[in-house]
Amino acid sequence: MASILKQTYSQRAANHTNPAAKALLETIERKRSNLCVSVDVTQKADFLRIIDVVGPYICLVKTHVDVIEDFDYSLVEQLQELSVKHDFQIFEDRKFADIGNTVALQYSSGVYKIAQWSHITNAHPVPGPSIITGLSSVGLPLGRGLLLLAEMSTKGSLAVGSYTEEAVRMARANRDFVIGFIAQRRMDGIGLRDGESSVGEDFLVLTPGVGLDVKGDGMGQQYRTPREVVLESGCDVIIVGRGIYGKDNGANPEAVRAQAERYREEGWKAYQERIGSTA
C-alpha cells in the first residue's frame, strides 16, 4: 500500500468506514478542492452571502454559530440548502471541552442542535476519553465525525508534547468516531507505545492558520502557505478565513470569489505535487 501522503483522496476514502470522513474525502476529490473556509461573522446575511459566493470552490465550510447575533434556526436550514447546492460538507467548530454528559447535551440539544446538521465537529482532549464517549453517543448514530484538537496555530499554544501524544492515543482508541485532528502536521507515529504500529492508520489533518499574504494577525495567529501546510507538512485540508473574505465581511463578492479560487488552486497544486500527479 502506498504511503498515505502518496495516496489520492479517493483512494483514502475507500479505506474509511466513518461516513463523515468518507464523504469529506469524496467531496475533496470530486470538487478538486481541499479548501475549507472559516466564516466567522456576526450577522446572518453576511454569513450566508459569503458561503454562497465561496461554495463552488470549497469542500467544507467551518462555522461558529454561537457568534451570530441574529441567529434563528432558519439559518441552519439555509446553510443546509447551500451545502446541497454547492456540494460541500459542514464543520461546526464548537471545540467541546466538558464532561461526557454535558457535551452530549451541548451537541444534541439547546438552541443550536449541532448534531442535527453539522457533519463534523471537534473537541479538546483535555477532559479525557469521556468527552469522546459523550459526543459519540449522539453523533455516531447520525454518521457524524469528530476531530480532536491535537495542536493549534496560535503563538504560545499549550497543545504540544505529551498533550498532543495523548490526543492521538485517544483517537486511536476511538477510530469509529474520531476521524482526525486539528493540527499543524501529520500525526502518524505520534504517541505510539512499545509494540504499537501506525501502519495503515489514516487520520485526516485539517489545518488552520493558512495565509498567502500575511504571517500573523496581531492577536497571536500565525500563518503558513498552502504549500507549507499540504506539501511540506502533509496536511489534508487548509482552513482559511479572513484571507478570503477580508475585514469587510465579504462586501465585495467578486473579490471574495477571486480569493477563494486562488486558495483552492494553491491548495490543490500542493496536493498534486505531494502525490506526484499533474492531472
mmCIF file of N, CA and C in Angstrom, residues 21 26 86 145 155 166 180 197 228 238 268:
data_model
loop_
_atom_site.group_PDB
_atom_site.id
_atom_site.type_symbol
_atom_site.label_atom_id
_atom_site.label_comp_id
_atom_site.label_asym_id
_atom_site.label_seq_id
_atom_site.Cartn_x
_atom_site.Cartn_y
_atom_site.Cartn_z
ATOM 1 N N ALA A 21 -16.033 11.059 7.340
ATOM 2 C CA ALA A 21 -14.697 11.064 6.748
ATOM 3 C C ALA A 21 -14.757 10.695 5.279
ATOM 4 N N GLU A 26 -14.416 12.193 -0.439
ATOM 5 C CA GLU A 26 -15.046 12.093 -1.760
ATOM 6 C C GLU A 26 -15.393 13.474 -2.312
ATOM 7 N N HIS A 86 -24.103 23.667 -3.406
ATOM 8 C CA HIS A 86 -22.699 23.808 -3.809
ATOM 9 C C HIS A 86 -21.854 22.567 -3.503
ATOM 10 N N GLY A 145 -18.711 12.789 12.400
ATOM 11 C CA GLY A 145 -17.309 12.547 12.698
ATOM 12 C C GLY A 145 -16.758 13.604 13.635
ATOM 13 N N LYS A 155 0.324 31.412 18.652
ATOM 14 C CA LYS A 155 1.612 31.519 19.328
ATOM 15 C C LYS A 155 1.432 31.208 20.813
ATOM 16 N N GLU A 166 -1.211 12.309 23.853
ATOM 17 C CA GLU A 166 -2.406 11.721 24.453
ATOM 18 C C GLU A 166 -3.630 11.918 23.570
ATOM 19 N N GLY A 180 -9.989 12.396 12.759
ATOM 20 C CA GLY A 180 -8.756 13.126 12.523
ATOM 21 C C GLY A 180 -8.512 14.200 13.554
ATOM 22 N N SER A 197 2.015 -0.022 16.275
ATOM 23 C CA SER A 197 2.361 0.406 14.921
ATOM 24 C C SER A 197 1.269 1.312 14.371
ATOM 25 N N GLU A 228 3.276 25.026 2.270
ATOM 26 C CA GLU A 228 3.912 24.592 3.517
ATOM 27 C C GLU A 228 3.034 23.590 4.260
ATOM 28 N N ILE A 238 -6.845 22.729 4.058
ATOM 29 C CA ILE A 238 -6.415 24.049 4.513
ATOM 30 C C ILE A 238 -7.637 24.843 4.947
ATOM 31 N N TRP A 268 -4.745 22.794 -4.092
ATOM 32 C CA TRP A 268 -4.802 21.614 -4.955
ATOM 33 C C TRP A 268 -3.455 21.377 -5.632
#
